[in-house]
PDB file of C-alpha atoms in Angstrom:
ATOM      1  CA  MET A   1     -15.075 -43.294   6.228  1.00  0.00           C
ATOM      2  CA  HIS A   2     -17.583 -40.145   5.732  1.00  0.00           C
ATOM      3  CA  LYS A   3     -17.150 -39.130   9.229  1.00  0.00           C
ATOM      4  CA  SER A   4     -13.301 -38.679   8.559  1.00  0.00           C
ATOM      5  CA  VAL A   5     -13.782 -37.001   5.311  1.00  0.00           C
ATOM      6  CA  LEU A   6     -15.817 -34.682   7.211  1.00  0.00           C
ATOM      7  CA  ILE A   7     -13.255 -34.152  10.034  1.00  0.00           C
ATOM      8  CA  ALA A   8     -10.824 -33.679   7.429  1.00  0.00           C
ATOM      9  CA  ALA A   9     -13.022 -31.020   5.356  1.00  0.00           C
ATOM     10  CA  LEU A  10     -13.387 -28.715   8.878  1.00  0.00           C
ATOM     11  CA  LEU A  11      -9.774 -29.365   9.882  1.00  0.00           C
ATOM     12  CA  VAL A  12      -8.932 -27.730   6.558  1.00  0.00           C
ATOM     13  CA  THR A  13     -11.065 -25.276   6.618  1.00  0.00           C
ATOM     14  CA  GLY A  14     -10.352 -24.370  10.208  1.00  0.00           C
ATOM     15  CA  CYS A  15      -6.708 -23.908   8.980  1.00  0.00           C
ATOM     16  CA  THR A  16      -7.373 -21.566   6.053  1.00  0.00           C
ATOM     17  CA  SER A  17      -8.952 -18.831   8.758  1.00  0.00           C
ATOM     18  CA  GLN A  18      -5.419 -18.351   9.670  1.00  0.00           C
ATOM     19  CA  GLN A  19      -4.260 -14.746   8.603  1.00  0.00           C
ATOM     20  CA  ALA A  20      -3.660 -14.591   5.348  1.00  0.00           C
ATOM     21  CA  PRO A  21      -0.070 -14.697   3.830  1.00  0.00           C
ATOM     22  CA  ALA A  22       1.569 -11.277   2.856  1.00  0.00           C
ATOM     23  CA  GLU A  23       1.044 -11.500  -0.473  1.00  0.00           C
ATOM     24  CA  ASP A  24      -2.558 -12.208  -0.296  1.00  0.00           C
ATOM     25  CA  ARG A  25      -2.834  -9.348   2.133  1.00  0.00           C
ATOM     26  CA  TRP A  26      -1.305  -7.058  -0.398  1.00  0.00           C
ATOM     27  CA  HIS A  27      -3.609  -7.760  -2.751  1.00  0.00           C
ATOM     28  CA  GLN A  28      -6.830  -7.350  -0.612  1.00  0.00           C
ATOM     29  CA  LEU A  29      -5.841  -3.722   0.328  1.00  0.00           C
ATOM     30  CA  ALA A  30      -4.706  -3.406  -3.301  1.00  0.00           C
ATOM     31  CA  ALA A  31      -8.319  -4.146  -3.998  1.00  0.00           C
ATOM     32  CA  GLU A  32      -9.957  -2.208  -1.633  1.00  0.00           C
ATOM     33  CA  SER A  33      -8.229   1.023  -2.803  1.00  0.00           C
ATOM     34  CA  ASP A  34      -9.608   0.231  -5.956  1.00  0.00           C
ATOM     35  CA  ARG A  35     -12.836   0.569  -4.453  1.00  0.00           C
ATOM     36  CA  LEU A  36     -12.366   3.470  -2.514  1.00  0.00           C
ATOM     37  CA  THR A  37     -10.721   5.820  -4.917  1.00  0.00           C
ATOM     38  CA  ALA A  38     -13.022   4.939  -7.528  1.00  0.00           C
ATOM     39  CA  THR A  39     -15.637   6.810  -5.416  1.00  0.00           C
ATOM     40  CA  PHE A  40     -15.953  11.030  -5.469  1.00  0.00           C
ATOM     41  CA  ARG A  41     -14.559  11.504  -2.155  1.00  0.00           C
ATOM     42  CA  GLY A  42     -11.936   9.163  -2.956  1.00  0.00           C
ATOM     43  CA  LYS A  43     -11.235  11.153  -6.390  1.00  0.00           C
ATOM     44  CA  PHE A  44     -11.498  13.938  -4.490  1.00  0.00           C
ATOM     45  CA  TRP A  45      -8.932  12.837  -1.572  1.00  0.00           C
ATOM     46  CA  GLU A  46      -6.177  11.640  -3.767  1.00  0.00           C
ATOM     47  CA  HIS A  47      -6.636  15.587  -5.719  1.00  0.00           C
ATOM     48  CA  GLU A  48      -5.733  17.263  -2.073  1.00  0.00           C
ATOM     49  CA  MET A  49      -3.079  14.697  -1.009  1.00  0.00           C
ATOM     50  CA  LEU A  50      -0.903  14.351  -4.027  1.00  0.00           C
ATOM     51  CA  PRO A  51       0.390  18.362  -3.691  1.00  0.00           C
ATOM     52  CA  ILE A  52       1.183  17.085  -0.120  1.00  0.00           C
ATOM     53  CA  HIS A  53       2.909  13.784  -1.237  1.00  0.00           C
ATOM     54  CA  ASN A  54       4.857  15.320  -4.120  1.00  0.00           C
ATOM     55  CA  GLU A  55       6.236  17.566  -1.653  1.00  0.00           C
ATOM     56  CA  PHE A  56       8.346  14.907   0.590  1.00  0.00           C
ATOM     57  CA  TRP A  57       8.679  12.032  -2.711  1.00  0.00           C
ATOM     58  CA  PRO A  58      11.545  13.334  -4.192  1.00  0.00           C
ATOM     59  CA  LYS A  59      13.623  13.188  -0.492  1.00  0.00           C
ATOM     60  CA  ILE A  60      12.429   9.565  -0.379  1.00  0.00           C
ATOM     61  CA  PHE A  61      13.447   8.715  -3.835  1.00  0.00           C
ATOM     62  CA  ALA A  62      16.239  10.119  -3.243  1.00  0.00           C
ATOM     63  CA  ALA A  63      17.318   8.215  -0.342  1.00  0.00           C
ATOM     64  CA  CYS A  64      15.581   4.649  -1.125  1.00  0.00           C
ATOM     65  CA  ALA A  65      15.928   3.899  -4.972  1.00  0.00           C
ATOM     66  CA  PRO A  66      19.607   3.571  -5.198  1.00  0.00           C
ATOM     67  CA  GLN A  67      19.430   0.693  -2.704  1.00  0.00           C
ATOM     68  CA  ALA A  68      16.371  -0.317  -4.944  1.00  0.00           C
ATOM     69  CA  LYS A  69      18.503  -0.056  -8.275  1.00  0.00           C
ATOM     70  CA  THR A  70      21.404  -2.163  -6.710  1.00  0.00           C
ATOM     71  CA  ALA A  71      19.040  -4.900  -6.127  1.00  0.00           C
ATOM     72  CA  GLY A  72      17.959  -4.893  -9.693  1.00  0.00           C
ATOM     73  CA  ILE A  73      14.490  -3.650  -8.787  1.00  0.00           C
ATOM     74  CA  THR A  74      13.018  -1.256 -11.337  1.00  0.00           C
ATOM     75  CA  ASN A  75       9.884  -0.617 -10.614  1.00  0.00           C
ATOM     76  CA  PHE A  76       7.439  -1.779  -7.688  1.00  0.00           C
ATOM     77  CA  LYS A  77       3.736  -1.381  -6.276  1.00  0.00           C
ATOM     78  CA  ALA A  78       2.822  -0.522  -2.375  1.00  0.00           C
ATOM     79  CA  VAL A  79       0.093   0.196  -0.828  1.00  0.00           C
ATOM     80  CA  ALA A  80      -0.097   2.713   1.722  1.00  0.00           C
ATOM     81  CA  VAL A  81      -2.704   2.229   4.726  1.00  0.00           C
ATOM     82  CA  ILE A  82      -3.740   5.774   6.162  1.00  0.00           C
ATOM     83  CA  ASN A  83      -5.262   6.203   9.380  1.00  0.00           C
ATOM     84  CA  LYS A  84      -8.442   8.616  10.341  1.00  0.00           C
ATOM     85  CA  ASP A  85      -5.806  11.450  10.815  1.00  0.00           C
ATOM     86  CA  GLY A  86      -4.364  11.208   7.245  1.00  0.00           C
ATOM     87  CA  VAL A  87      -0.672   9.324   8.964  1.00  0.00           C
ATOM     88  CA  VAL A  88       0.373   6.769   6.840  1.00  0.00           C
ATOM     89  CA  THR A  89       0.625   3.529   9.611  1.00  0.00           C
ATOM     90  CA  GLU A  90       1.829   0.590   7.087  1.00  0.00           C
ATOM     91  CA  TYR A  91       3.318   1.027   3.761  1.00  0.00           C
ATOM     92  CA  LEU A  92       3.920  -2.596   2.012  1.00  0.00           C
ATOM     93  CA  PRO A  93       5.627  -2.702  -1.216  1.00  0.00           C
ATOM     94  CA  SER A  94       4.597  -5.690  -3.305  1.00  0.00           C
ATOM     95  CA  SER A  95       7.388  -7.370  -3.111  1.00  0.00           C
ATOM     96  CA  ASN A  96       9.213  -8.524  -0.154  1.00  0.00           C
ATOM     97  CA  SER A  97      12.522  -7.542  -1.451  1.00  0.00           C
ATOM     98  CA  PRO A  98      14.869  -6.195   1.605  1.00  0.00           C
ATOM     99  CA  ALA A  99      15.986  -3.538  -0.748  1.00  0.00           C
ATOM    100  CA  LEU A 100      12.672  -1.531  -0.537  1.00  0.00           C
ATOM    101  CA  LYS A 101      12.452  -1.858   3.322  1.00  0.00           C
ATOM    102  CA  CYS A 102      13.600   1.927   3.385  1.00  0.00           C
ATOM    103  CA  PHE A 103      10.601   3.220   0.854  1.00  0.00           C
ATOM    104  CA  SER A 104       8.270   1.505   3.918  1.00  0.00           C
ATOM    105  CA  GLU A 105      10.655   3.544   6.616  1.00  0.00           C
ATOM    106  CA  GLN A 106      10.355   6.317   5.228  1.00  0.00           C
ATOM    107  CA  MET A 107       6.564   6.453   4.480  1.00  0.00           C
ATOM    108  CA  VAL A 108       5.499   5.129   7.666  1.00  0.00           C
ATOM    109  CA  GLY A 109       4.425   8.317   9.890  1.00  0.00           C
ATOM    110  CA  ARG A 110       4.079  10.833   7.101  1.00  0.00           C
ATOM    111  CA  LYS A 111       0.766  12.583   6.863  1.00  0.00           C
ATOM    112  CA  TYR A 112      -1.876  13.200   4.296  1.00  0.00           C
ATOM    113  CA  PRO A 113      -5.203  15.279   4.815  1.00  0.00           C
ATOM    114  CA  THR A 114      -8.149  12.978   6.517  1.00  0.00           C
ATOM    115  CA  PRO A 115      -9.041  10.569   4.455  1.00  0.00           C
ATOM    116  CA  PRO A 116     -12.845   9.894   3.251  1.00  0.00           C
ATOM    117  CA  GLU A 117     -12.870   6.399   5.705  1.00  0.00           C
ATOM    118  CA  SER A 118     -10.823   5.060   7.630  1.00  0.00           C
ATOM    119  CA  PRO A 119      -8.546   3.205   7.297  1.00  0.00           C
ATOM    120  CA  PHE A 120      -8.172   4.483   3.760  1.00  0.00           C
ATOM    121  CA  TYR A 121      -6.083   2.373   1.134  1.00  0.00           C
ATOM    122  CA  GLU A 122      -3.803   3.981  -1.307  1.00  0.00           C
ATOM    123  CA  VAL A 123      -1.839   1.976  -4.147  1.00  0.00           C
ATOM    124  CA  TYR A 124       1.240   3.561  -5.438  1.00  0.00           C
ATOM    125  CA  THR A 125       3.238   2.694  -8.982  1.00  0.00           C
ATOM    126  CA  ILE A 126       7.118   3.342  -8.583  1.00  0.00           C
ATOM    127  CA  ASN A 127       9.069   3.346 -11.525  1.00  0.00           C
ATOM    128  CA  LEU A 128      12.557   3.690 -10.360  1.00  0.00           C
ATOM    129  CA  GLU A 129      14.146   4.201 -14.053  1.00  0.00           C
ATOM    130  CA  THR A 130      11.866   6.847 -15.293  1.00  0.00           C
ATOM    131  CA  SER A 131      10.966   8.907 -12.749  1.00  0.00           C
ATOM    132  CA  ASN A 132      11.452  10.427  -9.071  1.00  0.00           C
ATOM    133  CA  GLN A 133       7.702  10.785  -8.685  1.00  0.00           C
ATOM    134  CA  ALA A 134       4.955   8.248  -7.174  1.00  0.00           C
ATOM    135  CA  GLY A 135       1.836   8.809  -7.077  1.00  0.00           C
ATOM    136  CA  PRO A 136      -1.611   7.145  -6.770  1.00  0.00           C
ATOM    137  CA  ASN A 137      -2.307   4.640  -9.164  1.00  0.00           C
TER     138      ASN A 137
END
């Protein structure tokens, strides 16, 4: 009996090493963003990237917000994965709603200053009702 419990435990352990569900990955990246942006270098980078972000964000908002609002979404968070060159390689909304796909499509490929670490993770809070601005968390 003891042997079968051990085998079952090993099988469960083996199963948990598979890729984390998207929601878990989102939370992991958001936590890493919190760690990175709590440093002096991370805060300085956010200070540099914000004016660049604010130049292109209104166009993204205008293109994507109507679809999200129609779907009943009033706000969401997203995390961007930024490579060593400052390019957004992934933009992951906290919700898997298809109505937010436009935001991801528009953000991937956007260029920020070179981050202090790579990959760098940045969390955004987007309120679709009060503003067309989205900035670092």
